[in-house]
Amino acid sequence: MGWKVTLGFRNLIEALFIKSFADVGFSLHAIRAMAEAARELFSDPHPFARQLTFSHDNRAIFAELVNTTGEKDLYNLRRRNYAFEPIMRAFLRQPITFEAGGYAKEWYPRKDVAPNVVVTPRVAFGQPVMRRSRVPTRALFDALSAEHGSHRTVAKWYEVSEAEVREAEAFEQDLQAAA
């Protein structure tokens, strides 16, 4: 019997964070060291899932912090010290911001294909759903198959727009193609 790997939502957000930095060339060893620095700095086992902005300059990951005067400071997680924000800002690339107070609450997994499909642990047990109606994309896709592709009928059943049905269809097809 094979193993089944499951990730909690915070772990998933952190995995996405790590992947985004690995994709731009950071080694997993370097990311791991900077993640440990972030855990210590924030006294949090899941710092990359918090409402913080992280940026990089292709050598180090920087956490953007608000100081007591309300100004932004940059903390270099590689060197474990503060950077001179006005100078470093011009060199930073690809900020990643996790929204909402505290931990990340939502993830848009295929923003380019289906911008209104969201994953959140508080809705439909973490299944991908349509942002406005909160109907699972899989339910819309399966209903579409049962109705021989009638977007209008499925939209009527679920009281959603035909556009939502089409977007759910595009999302599920893209997901299947990626598998």
PDB file of C-alpha atoms in Angstrom:
ATOM      1  CA  MET A   1       0.000   0.000   0.000  1.00  0.00           C
ATOM      2  CA  GLY A   2       1.417   3.389  -1.030  1.00  0.00           C
ATOM      3  CA  TRP A   3       1.805   6.442   1.116  1.00  0.00           C
ATOM      4  CA  LYS A   4      -0.590   9.338   0.754  1.00  0.00           C
ATOM      5  CA  VAL A   5       0.872  12.790   1.337  1.00  0.00           C
ATOM      6  CA  THR A   6      -1.435  15.445   2.720  1.00  0.00           C
ATOM      7  CA  LEU A   7      -0.641  19.070   3.361  1.00  0.00           C
ATOM      8  CA  GLY A   8      -2.543  21.447   5.561  1.00  0.00           C
ATOM      9  CA  PHE A   9      -3.425  24.818   4.055  1.00  0.00           C
ATOM     10  CA  ARG A  10      -0.562  26.653   5.799  1.00  0.00           C
ATOM     11  CA  ASN A  11       1.893  24.004   4.609  1.00  0.00           C
ATOM     12  CA  LEU A  12       0.513  24.341   1.074  1.00  0.00           C
ATOM     13  CA  ILE A  13       1.001  28.121   1.118  1.00  0.00           C
ATOM     14  CA  GLU A  14       4.559  27.644   2.384  1.00  0.00           C
ATOM     15  CA  ALA A  15       5.252  25.052  -0.320  1.00  0.00           C
ATOM     16  CA  LEU A  16       4.071  27.548  -2.942  1.00  0.00           C
ATOM     17  CA  PHE A  17       6.300  30.200  -1.415  1.00  0.00           C
ATOM     18  CA  ILE A  18       9.315  27.886  -1.493  1.00  0.00           C
ATOM     19  CA  LYS A  19       8.585  26.850  -5.081  1.00  0.00           C
ATOM     20  CA  SER A  20       8.403  30.475  -6.226  1.00  0.00           C
ATOM     21  CA  PHE A  21      11.896  31.140  -4.891  1.00  0.00           C
ATOM     22  CA  ALA A  22      13.272  27.831  -6.166  1.00  0.00           C
ATOM     23  CA  ASP A  23      11.892  28.758  -9.612  1.00  0.00           C
ATOM     24  CA  VAL A  24      14.046  31.907  -9.691  1.00  0.00           C
ATOM     25  CA  GLY A  25      17.202  30.004  -8.771  1.00  0.00           C
ATOM     26  CA  PHE A  26      17.449  29.743  -4.991  1.00  0.00           C
ATOM     27  CA  SER A  27      18.746  26.372  -3.822  1.00  0.00           C
ATOM     28  CA  LEU A  28      16.581  24.411  -1.411  1.00  0.00           C
ATOM     29  CA  HIS A  29      19.456  24.553   1.070  1.00  0.00           C
ATOM     30  CA  ALA A  30      19.483  28.377   0.944  1.00  0.00           C
ATOM     31  CA  ILE A  31      15.685  28.569   1.188  1.00  0.00           C
ATOM     32  CA  ARG A  32      15.730  26.200   4.167  1.00  0.00           C
ATOM     33  CA  ALA A  33      18.305  28.364   5.972  1.00  0.00           C
ATOM     34  CA  MET A  34      16.335  31.553   5.297  1.00  0.00           C
ATOM     35  CA  ALA A  35      13.091  29.844   6.367  1.00  0.00           C
ATOM     36  CA  GLU A  36      14.747  28.959   9.673  1.00  0.00           C
ATOM     37  CA  ALA A  37      15.815  32.591  10.093  1.00  0.00           C
ATOM     38  CA  ALA A  38      12.207  33.667   9.439  1.00  0.00           C
ATOM     39  CA  ARG A  39      10.882  31.121  11.992  1.00  0.00           C
ATOM     40  CA  GLU A  40      13.238  32.542  14.603  1.00  0.00           C
ATOM     41  CA  LEU A  41      12.571  36.178  13.688  1.00  0.00           C
ATOM     42  CA  PHE A  42       8.787  35.818  13.876  1.00  0.00           C
ATOM     43  CA  SER A  43       8.639  33.020  16.510  1.00  0.00           C
ATOM     44  CA  ASP A  44       6.283  31.199  14.185  1.00  0.00           C
ATOM     45  CA  PRO A  45       6.460  27.713  12.670  1.00  0.00           C
ATOM     46  CA  HIS A  46       4.763  28.999   9.478  1.00  0.00           C
ATOM     47  CA  PRO A  47       6.266  32.435   8.741  1.00  0.00           C
ATOM     48  CA  PHE A  48       5.834  32.149   4.968  1.00  0.00           C
ATOM     49  CA  ALA A  49       2.073  31.747   5.391  1.00  0.00           C
ATOM     50  CA  ARG A  50       1.677  35.004   7.316  1.00  0.00           C
ATOM     51  CA  GLN A  51       0.561  38.427   6.176  1.00  0.00           C
ATOM     52  CA  LEU A  52       4.003  39.622   5.200  1.00  0.00           C
ATOM     53  CA  THR A  53       5.667  40.722   2.016  1.00  0.00           C
ATOM     54  CA  PHE A  54       8.753  38.811   0.950  1.00  0.00           C
ATOM     55  CA  SER A  55      11.014  39.951  -1.890  1.00  0.00           C
ATOM     56  CA  HIS A  56      14.382  38.905  -3.242  1.00  0.00           C
ATOM     57  CA  ASP A  57      17.398  40.290  -5.071  1.00  0.00           C
ATOM     58  CA  ASN A  58      18.469  36.885  -6.517  1.00  0.00           C
ATOM     59  CA  ARG A  59      20.853  36.407  -3.574  1.00  0.00           C
ATOM     60  CA  ALA A  60      18.702  36.759  -0.472  1.00  0.00           C
ATOM     61  CA  ILE A  61      15.069  36.802   0.623  1.00  0.00           C
ATOM     62  CA  PHE A  62      13.931  39.954   2.421  1.00  0.00           C
ATOM     63  CA  ALA A  63      11.007  40.255   4.821  1.00  0.00           C
ATOM     64  CA  GLU A  64       9.305  43.621   4.759  1.00  0.00           C
ATOM     65  CA  LEU A  65       8.524  44.768   8.298  1.00  0.00           C
ATOM     66  CA  VAL A  66       6.766  47.855   9.614  1.00  0.00           C
ATOM     67  CA  ASN A  67       8.734  49.502  12.416  1.00  0.00           C
ATOM     68  CA  THR A  68       7.365  51.441  15.414  1.00  0.00           C
ATOM     69  CA  THR A  69       7.310  54.697  13.444  1.00  0.00           C
ATOM     70  CA  GLY A  70       5.207  53.094  10.695  1.00  0.00           C
ATOM     71  CA  GLU A  71       8.027  53.026   8.147  1.00  0.00           C
ATOM     72  CA  LYS A  72       8.995  49.881   6.263  1.00  0.00           C
ATOM     73  CA  ASP A  73      12.221  48.051   7.057  1.00  0.00           C
ATOM     74  CA  LEU A  74      13.771  45.203   5.081  1.00  0.00           C
ATOM     75  CA  TYR A  75      15.206  42.272   6.973  1.00  0.00           C
ATOM     76  CA  ASN A  76      17.724  40.131   5.081  1.00  0.00           C
ATOM     77  CA  LEU A  77      16.932  36.516   5.999  1.00  0.00           C
ATOM     78  CA  ARG A  78      20.219  35.277   4.545  1.00  0.00           C
ATOM     79  CA  ARG A  79      22.498  37.607   6.494  1.00  0.00           C
ATOM     80  CA  ARG A  80      20.077  37.970   9.407  1.00  0.00           C
ATOM     81  CA  ASN A  81      20.270  41.741   9.540  1.00  0.00           C
ATOM     82  CA  TYR A  82      18.419  44.816   8.354  1.00  0.00           C
ATOM     83  CA  ALA A  83      19.095  46.243   4.910  1.00  0.00           C
ATOM     84  CA  PHE A  84      19.037  49.919   4.012  1.00  0.00           C
ATOM     85  CA  GLU A  85      15.516  50.026   2.570  1.00  0.00           C
ATOM     86  CA  PRO A  86      15.763  53.116   0.322  1.00  0.00           C
ATOM     87  CA  ILE A  87      18.755  51.648  -1.519  1.00  0.00           C
ATOM     88  CA  MET A  88      17.665  47.983  -1.605  1.00  0.00           C
ATOM     89  CA  ARG A  89      14.083  48.667  -2.803  1.00  0.00           C
ATOM     90  CA  ALA A  90      15.295  49.277  -6.380  1.00  0.00           C
ATOM     91  CA  PHE A  91      16.975  45.858  -6.519  1.00  0.00           C
ATOM     92  CA  LEU A  92      14.125  43.709  -5.205  1.00  0.00           C
ATOM     93  CA  ARG A  93      12.068  41.508  -7.501  1.00  0.00           C
ATOM     94  CA  GLN A  94       8.822  39.545  -7.385  1.00  0.00           C
ATOM     95  CA  PRO A  95       7.245  40.436  -4.058  1.00  0.00           C
ATOM     96  CA  ILE A  96       4.970  37.794  -2.621  1.00  0.00           C
ATOM     97  CA  THR A  97       2.234  39.103  -0.378  1.00  0.00           C
ATOM     98  CA  PHE A  98      -0.093  36.928   1.639  1.00  0.00           C
ATOM     99  CA  GLU A  99      -3.364  38.731   2.163  1.00  0.00           C
ATOM    100  CA  ALA A 100      -5.779  39.002   5.082  1.00  0.00           C
ATOM    101  CA  GLY A 101      -4.932  39.466   8.735  1.00  0.00           C
ATOM    102  CA  GLY A 102      -2.530  36.879  10.090  1.00  0.00           C
ATOM    103  CA  TYR A 103      -2.141  33.769   7.960  1.00  0.00           C
ATOM    104  CA  ALA A 104      -3.012  33.445   4.306  1.00  0.00           C
ATOM    105  CA  LYS A 105      -6.655  32.606   3.853  1.00  0.00           C
ATOM    106  CA  GLU A 106      -7.024  32.048   0.126  1.00  0.00           C
ATOM    107  CA  TRP A 107      -5.038  30.828  -2.842  1.00  0.00           C
ATOM    108  CA  TYR A 108      -5.821  31.340  -6.520  1.00  0.00           C
ATOM    109  CA  PRO A 109      -4.139  28.261  -8.050  1.00  0.00           C
ATOM    110  CA  ARG A 110      -4.562  28.977 -11.779  1.00  0.00           C
ATOM    111  CA  LYS A 111      -4.994  32.759 -11.963  1.00  0.00           C
ATOM    112  CA  ASP A 112      -4.042  32.821 -15.661  1.00  0.00           C
ATOM    113  CA  VAL A 113      -6.647  30.203 -16.670  1.00  0.00           C
ATOM    114  CA  ALA A 114      -9.367  30.735 -14.081  1.00  0.00           C
ATOM    115  CA  PRO A 115      -8.924  33.975 -12.128  1.00  0.00           C
ATOM    116  CA  ASN A 116     -12.055  33.448 -10.014  1.00  0.00           C
ATOM    117  CA  VAL A 117     -11.235  29.961  -8.763  1.00  0.00           C
ATOM    118  CA  VAL A 118     -10.073  30.014  -5.159  1.00  0.00           C
ATOM    119  CA  VAL A 119      -8.901  27.450  -2.600  1.00  0.00           C
ATOM    120  CA  THR A 120      -9.612  28.220   1.021  1.00  0.00           C
ATOM    121  CA  PRO A 121      -9.737  25.818   3.968  1.00  0.00           C
ATOM    122  CA  ARG A 122     -12.955  27.412   5.210  1.00  0.00           C
ATOM    123  CA  VAL A 123     -15.069  26.579   2.149  1.00  0.00           C
ATOM    124  CA  ALA A 124     -15.923  23.143   0.753  1.00  0.00           C
ATOM    125  CA  PHE A 125     -13.181  21.466   2.811  1.00  0.00           C
ATOM    126  CA  GLY A 126     -10.477  23.138   0.729  1.00  0.00           C
ATOM    127  CA  GLN A 127     -11.771  22.114  -2.687  1.00  0.00           C
ATOM    128  CA  PRO A 128     -11.338  24.642  -5.512  1.00  0.00           C
ATOM    129  CA  VAL A 129     -14.493  26.774  -5.652  1.00  0.00           C
ATOM    130  CA  MET A 130     -15.775  29.739  -7.602  1.00  0.00           C
ATOM    131  CA  ARG A 131     -14.946  32.913  -5.657  1.00  0.00           C
ATOM    132  CA  ARG A 132     -18.410  34.526  -5.803  1.00  0.00           C
ATOM    133  CA  SER A 133     -20.780  31.560  -5.530  1.00  0.00           C
ATOM    134  CA  ARG A 134     -18.486  29.200  -3.565  1.00  0.00           C
ATOM    135  CA  VAL A 135     -19.662  26.283  -5.727  1.00  0.00           C
ATOM    136  CA  PRO A 136     -16.929  23.631  -6.174  1.00  0.00           C
ATOM    137  CA  THR A 137     -15.449  23.652  -9.665  1.00  0.00           C
ATOM    138  CA  ARG A 138     -15.602  19.869  -9.769  1.00  0.00           C
ATOM    139  CA  ALA A 139     -19.372  19.909  -9.141  1.00  0.00           C
ATOM    140  CA  LEU A 140     -19.900  22.331 -12.015  1.00  0.00           C
ATOM    141  CA  PHE A 141     -17.605  20.339 -14.295  1.00  0.00           C
ATOM    142  CA  ASP A 142     -19.284  17.006 -13.481  1.00  0.00           C
ATOM    143  CA  ALA A 143     -22.733  18.525 -13.974  1.00  0.00           C
ATOM    144  CA  LEU A 144     -21.592  19.909 -17.313  1.00  0.00           C
ATOM    145  CA  SER A 145     -20.530  16.438 -18.367  1.00  0.00           C
ATOM    146  CA  ALA A 146     -23.864  14.971 -17.216  1.00  0.00           C
ATOM    147  CA  GLU A 147     -25.731  17.646 -19.196  1.00  0.00           C
ATOM    148  CA  HIS A 148     -23.726  17.020 -22.382  1.00  0.00           C
ATOM    149  CA  GLY A 149     -21.984  20.387 -22.242  1.00  0.00           C
ATOM    150  CA  SER A 150     -24.993  22.646 -21.648  1.00  0.00           C
ATOM    151  CA  HIS A 151     -23.522  25.620 -19.797  1.00  0.00           C
ATOM    152  CA  ARG A 152     -26.951  27.226 -19.567  1.00  0.00           C
ATOM    153  CA  THR A 153     -28.558  24.231 -17.831  1.00  0.00           C
ATOM    154  CA  VAL A 154     -25.730  23.855 -15.307  1.00  0.00           C
ATOM    155  CA  ALA A 155     -25.769  27.588 -14.580  1.00  0.00           C
ATOM    156  CA  LYS A 156     -29.506  27.359 -13.921  1.00  0.00           C
ATOM    157  CA  TRP A 157     -29.134  24.328 -11.629  1.00  0.00           C
ATOM    158  CA  TYR A 158     -26.494  25.965  -9.464  1.00  0.00           C
ATOM    159  CA  GLU A 159     -27.837  29.512  -9.765  1.00  0.00           C
ATOM    160  CA  VAL A 160     -24.535  30.806 -11.134  1.00  0.00           C
ATOM    161  CA  SER A 161     -23.603  32.622 -14.310  1.00  0.00           C
ATOM    162  CA  GLU A 162     -22.681  30.767 -17.470  1.00  0.00           C
ATOM    163  CA  ALA A 163     -19.314  32.528 -17.241  1.00  0.00           C
ATOM    164  CA  GLU A 164     -18.659  30.794 -13.888  1.00  0.00           C
ATOM    165  CA  VAL A 165     -19.507  27.416 -15.440  1.00  0.00           C
ATOM    166  CA  ARG A 166     -17.128  28.112 -18.342  1.00  0.00           C
ATOM    167  CA  GLU A 167     -14.359  29.178 -15.979  1.00  0.00           C
ATOM    168  CA  ALA A 168     -14.845  26.078 -13.797  1.00  0.00           C
ATOM    169  CA  GLU A 169     -14.670  23.973 -16.964  1.00  0.00           C
ATOM    170  CA  ALA A 170     -11.435  25.670 -18.082  1.00  0.00           C
ATOM    171  CA  PHE A 171      -9.953  25.203 -14.612  1.00  0.00           C
ATOM    172  CA  GLU A 172     -10.805  21.501 -14.391  1.00  0.00           C
ATOM    173  CA  GLN A 173      -9.563  20.838 -17.931  1.00  0.00           C
ATOM    174  CA  ASP A 174      -6.297  22.633 -17.179  1.00  0.00           C
ATOM    175  CA  LEU A 175      -5.959  20.607 -13.969  1.00  0.00           C
ATOM    176  CA  GLN A 176      -6.485  17.350 -15.881  1.00  0.00           C
ATOM    177  CA  ALA A 177      -3.952  18.366 -18.538  1.00  0.00           C
ATOM    178  CA  ALA A 178      -1.370  19.093 -15.819  1.00  0.00           C
ATOM    179  CA  ALA A 179      -1.853  15.676 -14.167  1.00  0.00           C
TER     180      ALA A 179
END
